[in-house]
Coordinates of C-alpha atoms in Angstrom, one line a residue:
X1 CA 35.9 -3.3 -13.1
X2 CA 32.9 -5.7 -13.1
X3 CA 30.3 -5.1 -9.9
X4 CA 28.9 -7.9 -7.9
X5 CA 25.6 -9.0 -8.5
X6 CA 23.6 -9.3 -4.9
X7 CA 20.4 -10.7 -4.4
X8 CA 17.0 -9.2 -3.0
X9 CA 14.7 -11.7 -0.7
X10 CA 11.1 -10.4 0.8
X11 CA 9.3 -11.1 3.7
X12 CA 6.2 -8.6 3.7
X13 CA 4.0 -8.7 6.7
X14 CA 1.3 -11.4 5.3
X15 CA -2.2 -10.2 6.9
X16 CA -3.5 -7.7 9.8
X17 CA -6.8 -6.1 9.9
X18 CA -7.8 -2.7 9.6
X19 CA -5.7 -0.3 11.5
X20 CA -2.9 -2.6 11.6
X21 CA 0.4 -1.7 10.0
X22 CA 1.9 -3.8 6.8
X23 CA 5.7 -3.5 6.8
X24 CA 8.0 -5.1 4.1
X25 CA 11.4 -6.5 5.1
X26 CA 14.0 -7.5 2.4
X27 CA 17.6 -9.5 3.3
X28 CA 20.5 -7.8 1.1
X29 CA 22.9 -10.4 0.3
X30 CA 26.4 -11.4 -2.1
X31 CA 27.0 -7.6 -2.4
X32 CA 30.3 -6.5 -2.1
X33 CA 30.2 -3.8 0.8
X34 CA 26.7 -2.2 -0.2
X35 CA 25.8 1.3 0.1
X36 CA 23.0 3.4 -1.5
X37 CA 19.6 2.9 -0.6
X38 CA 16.7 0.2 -1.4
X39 CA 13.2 1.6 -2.5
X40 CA 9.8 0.1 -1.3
X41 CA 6.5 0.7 -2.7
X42 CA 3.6 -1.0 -1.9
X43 CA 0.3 -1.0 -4.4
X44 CA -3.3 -1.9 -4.3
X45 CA -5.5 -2.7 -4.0
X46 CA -6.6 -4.4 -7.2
X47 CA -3.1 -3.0 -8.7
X48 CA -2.1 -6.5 -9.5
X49 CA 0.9 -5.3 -12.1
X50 CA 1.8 -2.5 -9.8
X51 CA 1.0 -0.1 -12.9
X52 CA -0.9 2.7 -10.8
X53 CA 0.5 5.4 -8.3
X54 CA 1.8 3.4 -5.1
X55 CA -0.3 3.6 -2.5
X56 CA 3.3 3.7 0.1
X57 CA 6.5 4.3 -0.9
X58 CA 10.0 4.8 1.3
X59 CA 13.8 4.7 0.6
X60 CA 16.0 3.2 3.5
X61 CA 19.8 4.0 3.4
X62 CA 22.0 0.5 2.5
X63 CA 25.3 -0.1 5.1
X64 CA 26.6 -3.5 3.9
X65 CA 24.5 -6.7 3.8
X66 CA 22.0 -7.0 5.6
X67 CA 18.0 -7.0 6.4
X68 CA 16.3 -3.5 5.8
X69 CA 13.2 -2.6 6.0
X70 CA 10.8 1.3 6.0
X71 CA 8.3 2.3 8.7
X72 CA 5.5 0.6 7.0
X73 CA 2.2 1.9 7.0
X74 CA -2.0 1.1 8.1
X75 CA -3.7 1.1 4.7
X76 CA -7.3 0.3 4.2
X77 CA -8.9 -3.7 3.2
X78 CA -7.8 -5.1 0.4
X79 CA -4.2 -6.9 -0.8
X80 CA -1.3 -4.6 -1.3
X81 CA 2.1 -5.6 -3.4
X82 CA 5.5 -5.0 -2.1
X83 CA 8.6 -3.8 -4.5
X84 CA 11.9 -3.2 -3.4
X85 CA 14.5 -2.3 -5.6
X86 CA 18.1 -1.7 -4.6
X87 CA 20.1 0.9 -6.4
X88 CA 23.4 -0.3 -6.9
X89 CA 26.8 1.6 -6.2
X90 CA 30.3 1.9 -7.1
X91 CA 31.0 -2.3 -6.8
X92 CA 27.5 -3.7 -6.9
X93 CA 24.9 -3.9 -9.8
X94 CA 20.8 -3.3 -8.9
X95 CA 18.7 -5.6 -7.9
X96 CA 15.2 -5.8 -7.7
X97 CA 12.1 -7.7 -5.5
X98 CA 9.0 -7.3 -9.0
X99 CA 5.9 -7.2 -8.0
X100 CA 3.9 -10.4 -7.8
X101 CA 7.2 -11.7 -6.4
X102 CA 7.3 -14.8 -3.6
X103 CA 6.5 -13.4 -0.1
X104 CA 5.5 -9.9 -1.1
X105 CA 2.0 -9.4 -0.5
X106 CA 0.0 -8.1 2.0
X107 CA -3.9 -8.3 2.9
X108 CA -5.3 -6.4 5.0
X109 CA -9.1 -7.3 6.6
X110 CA -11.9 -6.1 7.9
X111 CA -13.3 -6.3 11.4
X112 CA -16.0 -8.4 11.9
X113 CA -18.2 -6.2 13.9
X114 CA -21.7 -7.5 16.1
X115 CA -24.8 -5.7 17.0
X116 CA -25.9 -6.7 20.1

C-alpha cells in the first residue's frame, strides 16, 4: 500500500510583547483521513537552527484535515522558531514545518516603560 503524502502550512503568532502568549497554528492538508498527532516546539532565542533544548514544546491529537494548533505559551524578549512535525499513520507519510520555515517565527518585545 503506498500512504499519501499531506502537506504542513504555519501561521505562528508574528509579534506580542512581554507577557503576551505566542501560539503556532499549522493547516493539515492532502492526507488521506489523518490521525496521530502533530508536535510543536518552539526555540530561542538566539537558537536559529533549533539545535538547543526547546524552550515550548506540545503534541495535539490529528482527526482528519484540518487546522491544529497547542495552547501556546508567554515566553520572555527575543525571537522564537516554530516546528511542527506530523507523525504519519496507517495511510499517510510525515510531514514536517523545519525550522526557519515561511511564517514560523515569533518575536516577542519589550515594554517601553516611562519615569515620570
Amino acid at each position: 500500500m503506498v500512504k499519501v503524502s499531506p502537506d504542513l502550512s504555519g501561521a505562528a503568532t508574528s509579534t506580542v510583547v512581554v507577557g503576551g502568549t505566542i501560539v503556532d497554528q499549522v493547516a493539515l492538508s492532502g492526507g488521506f483521513s489523518p490521525t496521530g498527532q502533530i508536535v510543536f516546539r518552539a526555540f530561542g532565542p538566539g537558537d536559529a537552527t533549533c539545535a538547543t533544548t526547546p524552550a515550548y514544546e506540545a503534541t495535539v491529537a490529528v482527526s482528519g484535515n484540518g487546522n491544529y494548533s497547542p495552547a501556546g505559551f508567554a515566553p520572555g524578549p527575543g525571537v522564537y522558531l516554530w516546528t511542527a512535525e506530523y507523525e504519519g499513520d496507517g495511510n499517510n507519510q510525515t510531514a514536517a514545518l523545519d525550522c526557519n520555515a515561511s511564517g514560523q517565527a515569533s518575536a516577542v518585545g519589550t515594554i517601553d516603560v516611562t519615569l515620570t
